[in-house]
Coordinates of C-alpha atoms in Angstrom, one line a residue:
M1 CA 112.9 32.5 17.8
N2 CA 112.9 36.7 19.0
K3 CA 110.0 38.9 20.0
K4 CA 109.2 40.1 16.8
K5 CA 108.7 36.8 14.2
I6 CA 106.7 35.5 17.7
I7 CA 104.1 38.1 17.3
S8 CA 103.9 38.1 13.2
M9 CA 102.7 34.6 13.3
I10 CA 100.0 35.0 15.8
V11 CA 98.3 38.1 14.4
S12 CA 98.1 35.6 10.9
I13 CA 97.2 32.5 12.3
I14 CA 94.5 35.2 14.1
L15 CA 93.7 36.4 10.9
I16 CA 93.1 32.9 8.7
T17 CA 91.1 32.0 11.6
S18 CA 88.4 35.4 11.3
N19 CA 88.3 35.4 7.3
F20 CA 87.3 31.1 8.0
T21 CA 84.5 32.1 10.0
V22 CA 82.9 34.7 7.9
F23 CA 82.9 32.2 4.9
A24 CA 81.9 29.5 7.0
S25 CA 78.9 32.1 8.2
N26 CA 77.8 33.0 4.5
R27 CA 77.2 29.8 3.2
T28 CA 74.5 28.8 6.1
N29 CA 72.6 31.6 5.5
E30 CA 72.5 30.3 1.3
A31 CA 71.3 26.8 2.3
S32 CA 68.1 27.9 4.8
P33 CA 64.5 27.7 3.6
I34 CA 62.6 31.7 3.7
E35 CA 61.2 31.4 7.5
T36 CA 57.5 31.3 7.1
K37 CA 54.3 30.7 9.4
A38 CA 51.4 28.8 9.3
G39 CA 47.8 29.3 8.5
W40 CA 45.8 32.0 5.3
K41 CA 48.3 34.3 3.5
R42 CA 46.7 36.6 0.6
S43 CA 48.3 37.5 -2.3
D44 CA 46.5 39.7 -5.2
N45 CA 43.1 39.5 -3.4
D46 CA 43.7 35.7 -3.4
W47 CA 44.0 33.5 -0.2
Y48 CA 46.0 30.5 -0.1
Y49 CA 46.5 28.5 2.7
F50 CA 49.4 27.4 4.7
T51 CA 49.4 24.2 6.3
D52 CA 52.8 23.7 9.5
S53 CA 55.1 21.7 7.2
G54 CA 54.6 25.5 4.7
K55 CA 52.7 23.8 1.8
M56 CA 50.3 24.9 0.2
A57 CA 46.5 23.4 0.4
I58 CA 44.5 22.4 -2.5
G59 CA 41.2 20.8 -2.0
W60 CA 38.7 21.2 1.3
I61 CA 40.5 21.7 4.3
Q62 CA 38.6 22.1 8.0
V63 CA 40.1 25.1 10.1
N64 CA 38.6 25.7 13.4
G65 CA 35.1 24.0 12.8
Y66 CA 35.2 25.7 9.3
W67 CA 35.4 24.2 5.6
Y68 CA 36.9 25.7 2.8
Y69 CA 38.0 24.6 -0.9
L70 CA 40.9 25.7 -2.3
D71 CA 41.2 25.3 -5.9
S72 CA 44.4 23.0 -7.7
N73 CA 46.0 26.8 -8.2
G74 CA 46.1 27.0 -3.5
K75 CA 43.0 29.3 -4.3
M76 CA 40.1 29.9 -1.7
Q77 CA 36.4 29.6 -3.3
T78 CA 33.6 32.0 -2.7
G79 CA 30.3 31.3 -4.3
W80 CA 28.6 28.6 -5.7
Q81 CA 31.1 25.7 -6.9
N82 CA 30.6 22.6 -8.5
I83 CA 33.1 20.0 -7.5
D84 CA 33.0 16.6 -8.0
S85 CA 29.2 17.3 -9.0
C86 CA 27.9 18.6 -6.7
W87 CA 27.1 21.9 -5.5
Y88 CA 28.2 23.9 -2.5
Y89 CA 28.4 26.9 -1.4
L90 CA 30.9 29.2 0.1
S91 CA 30.2 32.4 1.8
N92 CA 32.7 35.7 1.4
S93 CA 34.6 34.3 3.7
G94 CA 35.4 30.3 1.6
A95 CA 33.8 29.2 4.7
M96 CA 31.6 26.6 3.2
Q97 CA 27.8 26.8 4.0
T98 CA 25.0 24.4 4.9
D99 CA 21.6 24.7 5.7
W100 CA 18.8 27.0 3.9
L101 CA 20.2 29.8 1.6
L102 CA 18.8 32.5 -0.1
S103 CA 21.1 32.9 -2.9
G104 CA 19.3 35.5 -6.1
N105 CA 15.7 35.4 -4.5
K106 CA 15.5 32.0 -4.2
W107 CA 16.0 29.6 -1.5
Y108 CA 18.3 26.5 -1.8
Y109 CA 19.3 23.6 0.5
L110 CA 23.1 22.5 1.8
K111 CA 23.2 19.3 3.3
K112 CA 25.4 18.5 6.2
S113 CA 28.2 17.8 4.0
G114 CA 27.5 21.4 2.4
R115 CA 25.6 19.6 -1.3
M116 CA 23.2 21.6 -2.7
A117 CA 20.1 19.4 -2.0
I118 CA 18.3 18.1 -4.8
G119 CA 14.6 16.5 -5.2
W120 CA 12.3 15.7 -1.9
E121 CA 14.1 16.6 1.6
K122 CA 12.6 16.1 5.3
I123 CA 13.8 19.5 7.3
G124 CA 11.9 19.3 10.6
S125 CA 8.5 17.5 10.3
K126 CA 8.1 19.1 7.2
W127 CA 9.3 17.9 3.4
Y128 CA 10.2 20.3 0.6
Y129 CA 11.2 19.5 -2.5
L130 CA 14.6 21.4 -4.6
K131 CA 14.6 21.8 -7.6
E132 CA 17.0 20.1 -10.8
S133 CA 18.4 24.3 -9.8
G134 CA 17.9 23.4 -6.1
A135 CA 15.7 25.7 -6.2
M136 CA 13.2 25.1 -3.8
A137 CA 9.3 24.3 -5.0
L138 CA 6.8 26.9 -4.3
G139 CA 3.1 26.8 -5.1
W140 CA 2.2 24.4 -7.8
E141 CA 4.3 21.3 -8.6
K142 CA 3.9 18.6 -11.2
I143 CA 6.2 15.9 -10.0
G144 CA 6.1 12.1 -10.6
G145 CA 2.9 12.8 -13.1
R146 CA 1.2 14.1 -9.7
W147 CA 0.4 17.1 -8.9
Y148 CA 2.0 18.9 -5.4
Y149 CA 2.2 22.0 -3.4
F150 CA 4.5 24.0 -1.8
S151 CA 2.9 27.0 0.5
D152 CA 5.2 30.4 1.2
S153 CA 7.6 28.7 2.9
G154 CA 7.7 25.4 1.0
A155 CA 6.7 23.1 3.2
M156 CA 4.5 20.5 1.2
Q157 CA 0.5 20.7 1.9
T158 CA -1.8 18.4 3.6
G159 CA -5.0 18.4 4.0
W160 CA -7.5 21.3 2.3
L161 CA -6.1 24.3 0.7
L162 CA -9.2 26.8 -1.0
W163 CA -7.4 28.1 -3.8
K164 CA -8.7 31.0 -6.0
N165 CA -12.0 30.6 -4.9
N166 CA -11.7 26.4 -5.3
W167 CA -11.4 23.7 -2.9
Y168 CA -8.3 21.6 -3.2
Y169 CA -7.4 18.1 -1.2
F170 CA -3.4 16.9 -0.5
C171 CA -3.1 13.3 0.2
D172 CA -1.0 12.5 3.4
D173 CA 2.5 12.1 0.9
G174 CA 1.5 15.3 -0.7
K175 CA -0.4 13.8 -3.7
M176 CA -3.8 16.2 -5.2
A177 CA -6.2 13.7 -4.7
L178 CA -7.9 13.3 -6.8
G179 CA -12.2 10.9 -7.8
W180 CA -13.5 10.0 -4.3
E181 CA -11.2 10.8 -0.7
K182 CA -12.3 10.0 2.9
A183 CA -11.3 13.1 4.8
G184 CA -12.1 12.6 8.3
S185 CA -15.3 10.6 8.8
D186 CA -16.5 11.8 5.1
W187 CA -16.2 11.0 1.9
Y188 CA -16.0 13.5 -0.7
Y189 CA -14.8 13.4 -4.7
L190 CA -12.5 15.3 -6.6
N191 CA -11.8 16.3 -10.0
E192 CA -10.4 15.6 -12.4
D193 CA -8.4 19.4 -12.1
G194 CA -8.6 18.4 -8.3
S195 CA -10.7 21.1 -7.5
M196 CA -14.0 19.8 -5.0
A197 CA -17.3 18.4 -6.6
T198 CA -20.4 19.9 -5.6
G199 CA -23.9 19.1 -6.3
W200 CA -25.0 15.9 -8.7
K201 CA -21.7 14.3 -9.6
K202 CA -21.9 11.0 -12.2
V203 CA -19.5 8.2 -11.5
N204 CA -19.1 4.9 -13.7
E205 CA -22.7 5.9 -15.1
I206 CA -23.9 6.2 -10.8
W207 CA -25.3 9.5 -9.5
Y208 CA -24.2 10.8 -6.3
Y209 CA -24.2 14.0 -4.7
L210 CA -22.2 16.4 -2.4
N211 CA -23.4 19.0 -0.7
D212 CA -22.3 22.6 -0.5
S213 CA -19.4 21.7 2.0
G214 CA -18.3 19.1 -0.4
K215 CA -20.0 16.1 1.8
M216 CA -21.0 13.5 0.2
L217 CA -24.6 12.0 0.8
T218 CA -25.9 9.4 2.2
G219 CA -29.6 8.0 3.1
I220 CA -32.6 9.5 2.4
Q221 CA -32.3 13.3 0.7
T222 CA -34.7 16.0 0.4
I223 CA -32.8 18.1 -3.3
G224 CA -34.4 20.8 -4.8
G225 CA -38.1 19.3 -3.0
K226 CA -38.0 16.1 -4.0
R227 CA -37.3 13.1 -1.7
Y228 CA -34.2 10.7 -2.8
S229 CA -32.2 7.8 -1.4
F230 CA -29.1 6.8 -1.6
N231 CA -26.7 3.6 0.2
T232 CA -24.1 3.9 2.4
C233 CA -21.7 3.7 -0.2
G234 CA -23.6 7.6 -1.2
A235 CA -24.9 5.8 -5.0
L236 CA -28.1 6.8 -6.0
A237 CA -31.0 4.0 -6.2
E238 CA -32.9 3.9 -9.3
I239 CA -35.9 2.2 -10.3
E240 CA -38.3 2.2 -13.1
L241 CA -40.9 -0.1 -12.1
S242 CA -41.1 -1.4 -15.3
D243 CA -37.6 -3.3 -14.8
V244 CA -39.3 -4.4 -10.8
L245 CA -42.0 -6.5 -13.1
K246 CA -39.1 -7.7 -15.5
N247 CA -37.0 -9.2 -13.1
A248 CA -39.9 -10.6 -11.0
I249 CA -40.7 -13.1 -13.8
K250 CA -37.8 -13.8 -14.5
P251 CA -37.2 -17.0 -11.8
L252 CA -41.0 -18.1 -12.5
G253 CA -41.5 -21.6 -13.5
K254 CA -38.2 -22.3 -12.7
T255 CA -37.5 -22.0 -9.2
L256 CA -38.8 -24.0 -6.5
Y257 CA -40.2 -22.3 -2.7
V258 CA -37.4 -23.4 -0.5
W259 CA -37.3 -23.0 2.8
G260 CA -34.0 -20.4 4.0
G261 CA -34.2 -20.1 0.4
G262 CA -32.1 -16.8 -0.3
W263 CA -30.6 -16.5 3.0
D264 CA -27.9 -16.2 4.6
E265 CA -26.9 -19.4 6.8
S266 CA -26.7 -17.7 9.8
D267 CA -30.2 -16.8 9.1
T268 CA -30.8 -13.2 10.1
A269 CA -30.1 -11.5 6.2
A270 CA -29.8 -11.9 2.7
G271 CA -27.5 -14.4 1.1
E272 CA -25.6 -15.1 -2.3
T273 CA -28.2 -15.8 -3.9
A274 CA -30.5 -12.9 -3.4
V275 CA -27.5 -10.6 -4.2
H276 CA -26.7 -12.4 -7.1
D277 CA -26.9 -10.3 -10.4
G278 CA -29.5 -12.5 -12.5
I279 CA -30.5 -15.7 -11.5
W280 CA -28.7 -18.3 -9.7
P281 CA -27.6 -21.9 -11.7
Q282 CA -28.6 -23.9 -9.4
W283 CA -32.5 -22.9 -8.5
E284 CA -33.6 -24.6 -12.7
K285 CA -31.4 -27.8 -11.8
Y286 CA -32.4 -27.9 -8.3
F287 CA -36.2 -27.7 -10.2
Q288 CA -35.3 -29.9 -12.8
D289 CA -34.5 -32.3 -10.9
N290 CA -37.3 -32.3 -8.1
K291 CA -40.2 -30.5 -9.7
D292 CA -42.2 -34.4 -10.3
N293 CA -41.0 -35.5 -6.6
Y294 CA -41.0 -32.2 -4.6
S295 CA -41.9 -30.9 -1.0
Y296 CA -40.6 -28.5 1.0
L297 CA -40.9 -30.1 4.3
P298 CA -37.4 -31.9 4.6
G299 CA -35.8 -28.8 3.9
K300 CA -37.4 -26.6 6.4
T301 CA -36.3 -29.9 8.4
S302 CA -33.0 -29.6 7.5
W303 CA -33.0 -25.6 7.8
N304 CA -34.6 -25.6 11.8
N305 CA -32.0 -28.6 12.2
G306 CA -29.1 -26.1 11.8
N307 CA -27.9 -28.0 7.8
R308 CA -28.5 -24.9 5.9
E309 CA -26.7 -25.7 2.0
G310 CA -30.9 -25.9 1.3
R311 CA -30.7 -22.5 1.2
F312 CA -28.5 -22.7 -2.7
L313 CA -31.5 -24.0 -4.3
G314 CA -34.2 -21.5 -3.9
L315 CA -36.1 -19.7 -2.9
D316 CA -38.5 -18.6 0.0
C317 CA -41.4 -15.5 -0.5
S318 CA -38.8 -13.3 1.9
G319 CA -36.2 -14.8 -0.6
Y320 CA -37.5 -14.0 -4.2
L321 CA -38.9 -10.4 -3.2
G322 CA -35.1 -9.5 -1.4
W323 CA -33.8 -10.9 -4.9
T324 CA -36.5 -9.1 -7.1
I325 CA -35.4 -5.3 -5.4
Y326 CA -31.9 -6.3 -5.8
N327 CA -32.0 -7.3 -9.1
S328 CA -34.1 -4.1 -10.0
I329 CA -32.1 -1.5 -8.1
Y330 CA -29.6 0.4 -10.7
G331 CA -26.8 2.5 -8.7
G332 CA -27.4 2.4 -5.1
R333 CA -28.5 -1.1 -3.8
D334 CA -27.8 -1.8 -0.7
A335 CA -25.0 -4.4 -0.6
G336 CA -26.5 -6.1 2.4
G337 CA -29.6 -6.6 0.4
Y338 CA -33.6 -6.8 1.1
V339 CA -33.8 -10.1 2.8
V340 CA -35.8 -9.8 5.9
K341 CA -38.7 -12.0 7.8
S342 CA -41.7 -11.6 5.5
S343 CA -43.8 -9.8 7.6
K344 CA -41.3 -6.6 7.8
M345 CA -41.1 -6.3 4.0
A346 CA -42.8 -3.8 3.1
E347 CA -41.8 -1.4 6.6
T348 CA -38.3 -2.4 5.3
L349 CA -38.7 -1.0 1.9
S350 CA -40.1 1.6 3.7
E351 CA -37.4 2.5 5.3
H352 CA -34.8 2.6 2.5
G353 CA -36.9 5.6 1.8
Y354 CA -38.5 3.8 -1.7
G355 CA -41.9 4.9 -0.8
N356 CA -44.0 4.5 1.9
S357 CA -45.7 2.2 3.4
I358 CA -49.5 1.4 5.5
S359 CA -52.0 -0.3 6.7
C360 CA -54.3 -2.6 4.0
T361 CA -57.3 -4.6 3.3
P362 CA -59.3 -6.4 1.2
K363 CA -61.1 -3.3 0.9
S364 CA -57.7 -1.5 -0.9
K365 CA -56.3 -0.4 -3.8
F366 CA -53.3 -2.0 -5.4
Y367 CA -51.0 -1.5 -7.7
P368 CA -48.2 -2.5 -9.6
G369 CA -45.4 -2.6 -7.7
D370 CA -46.3 -3.0 -4.1
V371 CA -45.4 -5.4 -1.8
V372 CA -47.2 -6.9 0.6
S373 CA -46.8 -8.3 3.9
I374 CA -48.8 -10.5 6.0
N375 CA -48.0 -12.4 8.9
G376 CA -45.3 -15.7 7.1
H377 CA -45.6 -14.2 4.3
C378 CA -44.9 -11.6 1.3
F379 CA -45.7 -11.3 -2.2
L380 CA -46.1 -8.0 -5.3
C381 CA -48.8 -6.8 -6.9
L382 CA -48.6 -7.3 -10.7
G383 CA -52.3 -4.9 -10.1
Q384 CA -56.2 -5.6 -9.4
C385 CA -58.4 -6.8 -12.2
K386 CA -62.3 -4.9 -12.3
D387 CA -63.5 -7.3 -9.7
G388 CA -61.2 -5.9 -7.8
S389 CA -59.6 -9.0 -7.3
V390 CA -55.3 -8.8 -6.7
L391 CA -52.8 -10.5 -9.6
I392 CA -49.7 -11.4 -7.5
L393 CA -46.2 -13.0 -7.5
H394 CA -44.7 -14.2 -4.5
S395 CA -42.6 -18.1 -3.9
T396 CA -45.2 -20.2 -2.2
P397 CA -44.7 -24.4 -1.3
N398 CA -47.1 -24.6 -3.7
G399 CA -44.6 -24.7 -6.4
G400 CA -42.3 -22.2 -6.1
V401 CA -42.0 -18.5 -7.6
Q402 CA -45.7 -18.3 -9.6
M403 CA -48.2 -15.8 -10.2
S404 CA -51.7 -16.5 -8.4
G405 CA -55.4 -13.9 -8.2
T406 CA -56.9 -13.4 -5.0
V407 CA -60.4 -14.7 -4.5
S408 CA -63.6 -14.3 -2.4
G409 CA -65.3 -16.7 -0.8
T410 CA -65.6 -20.6 -3.5
E411 CA -65.8 -18.4 -6.4
S412 CA -62.8 -17.6 -9.0
S413 CA -61.5 -14.0 -10.2
E414 CA -60.8 -12.7 -13.1
A415 CA -56.7 -12.3 -11.3
A416 CA -57.1 -16.2 -10.5
R417 CA -57.6 -16.8 -14.3
L418 CA -55.4 -14.5 -15.3
A419 CA -52.8 -16.4 -13.4
E420 CA -53.9 -19.6 -14.4
E421 CA -53.9 -18.8 -18.0
F422 CA -50.7 -17.4 -17.7
M423 CA -48.8 -20.3 -15.6
K424 CA -50.1 -22.7 -18.2
N425 CA -49.7 -21.1 -21.4
Q426 CA -46.1 -19.6 -20.7
Y427 CA -44.6 -22.3 -18.5
P428 CA -46.3 -25.5 -19.9
E429 CA -43.8 -27.8 -17.8
W430 CA -44.2 -26.1 -14.1
W431 CA -47.8 -26.3 -15.6
E432 CA -47.6 -29.8 -15.9
A433 CA -45.6 -30.7 -12.7
F434 CA -48.0 -28.3 -10.8
G435 CA -50.8 -27.0 -12.7
K436 CA -55.0 -27.2 -11.7
E437 CA -57.5 -26.2 -11.4
N438 CA -58.2 -23.5 -8.9
R439 CA -54.3 -23.9 -8.4
Q440 CA -53.6 -20.5 -8.3
Q441 CA -56.5 -19.1 -6.2
V442 CA -55.8 -17.6 -2.8
N443 CA -57.1 -16.1 -0.3
A444 CA -58.3 -12.1 -0.6
A445 CA -58.9 -11.9 3.6
Q446 CA -55.7 -14.1 4.6
Y447 CA -53.7 -12.8 1.9
L448 CA -54.9 -8.4 1.4
N449 CA -55.0 -8.0 5.9
G450 CA -51.5 -6.7 6.7
A451 CA -48.8 -3.6 5.0
K452 CA -48.7 -2.2 1.8
F453 CA -45.4 -0.5 0.8
S454 CA -46.2 1.9 -2.6
W455 CA -43.1 3.0 -5.0
Q456 CA -43.4 7.4 -4.4
M457 CA -40.3 8.8 -4.1
S458 CA -40.0 11.2 -6.6
G459 CA -36.1 11.6 -7.2
T460 CA -35.4 7.8 -6.9
F461 CA -38.5 6.1 -8.1
K462 CA -39.6 6.6 -12.0
D463 CA -42.4 4.8 -13.9
T464 CA -41.7 5.9 -17.4
K465 CA -43.9 3.2 -18.9
G466 CA -46.8 3.9 -16.7
M467 CA -46.8 1.1 -15.3
Q468 CA -48.9 2.2 -12.0
K469 CA -51.6 3.2 -14.0
K470 CA -52.2 -0.5 -15.8
T471 CA -55.0 -3.0 -14.8
A472 CA -53.6 -6.1 -13.9
D473 CA -54.7 -7.5 -17.5
E474 CA -52.6 -5.0 -18.9
V475 CA -49.5 -5.5 -16.7
V476 CA -49.3 -9.2 -18.1
R477 CA -49.4 -7.9 -21.6
Y478 CA -46.5 -6.4 -21.0
L479 CA -45.0 -9.1 -19.5
K480 CA -45.8 -11.4 -21.6
E481 CA -44.1 -9.1 -24.8
S482 CA -41.3 -9.1 -22.0
I483 CA -40.6 -12.8 -21.3

């Protein structure tokens, strides 16, 4: 082969190889994807996010510790967004908001998950309420039928609140208190609108008094120049003298004297029967079963030996008066009753604030309703007769609860005759078992030397029927009409 042909062949080979290389290079450039970088891309003022693989993100994504939400088109969302039936707030940067948010002059709370809180939420040590719209409640808000109050910071109010010159009280759970509420060691009453009551307040037909600070008063109080007695529950004791006398005759002629009758088992205070409304059912049954063969001595022996079951069967003198007083006080009666040692009965009633107790003798004036304490006995006076004798009601071992009259010396008296006639005519069954001539006489010197309690409190005590001004025989006529 000559030299020219060899050179021509080499050139042809070079040209063919060159063309193949260019063609191959062009095919490679057409098959490769567009090169991109992962992260945020802006397009037409909207932001999109692409993953490392170049895929456009949708839904929730976390970037550098912040959460973002991209809709189904990949567009980053801002502002309020309802996602899966929950509201979220995304800032202008798209980052999900948590904690407190002020939006449109209203505060909202967004949980750690970003969800807008609705309802009760405890944040730190305070409770807040977020309404259905998510807006934080302020001021008065009725929730579940009860009123609450939220301060300017939105924190739920507890304790006392002064609002428009009225005081309101909110319990530990935030509910506005209604009715009786104990705050600290004192009781208060909150009216139907929640405002604190002051002055006189009638609740369930019972009177109470709340001072200027709203505190319920107890004990003996002077209000408007009058003295009143309130029990430990704050209830005003209301006593009508005619009720005392009418109640006192209810056990007459059908209740026997029983040692310890009316006391508690410990022999220190009123028992069940003395704080019972009305007649205790066993009294009359015991009377019927024992009237023909009665003695109080077995009961006394049993009591002293520690068997106290007899206290349900009848009444001793203190039990009788304690029961009478308890049943005659409306409202503020002492839940513990009024049974005390007979020698202390007059003094104790005075300490309750129902009147005054002074020493007495047969020369003293005795009024209907007076309670007399002597050594070993106590009784209720029904007034005096013209001859100075005193008509009384008491429970005695000589036949139980009955009416008697004082006498001086060996002669009878108007009071004794009144008592005998009353018991004989009004309680013939009792009279047949226990009655006899002079049975209703008691010695004035023995009975009228002691301490005399008289009802005298103007605010608690009432005598609308003028019983204290009546003579003994007038009181008896009144009692006969009430039987």
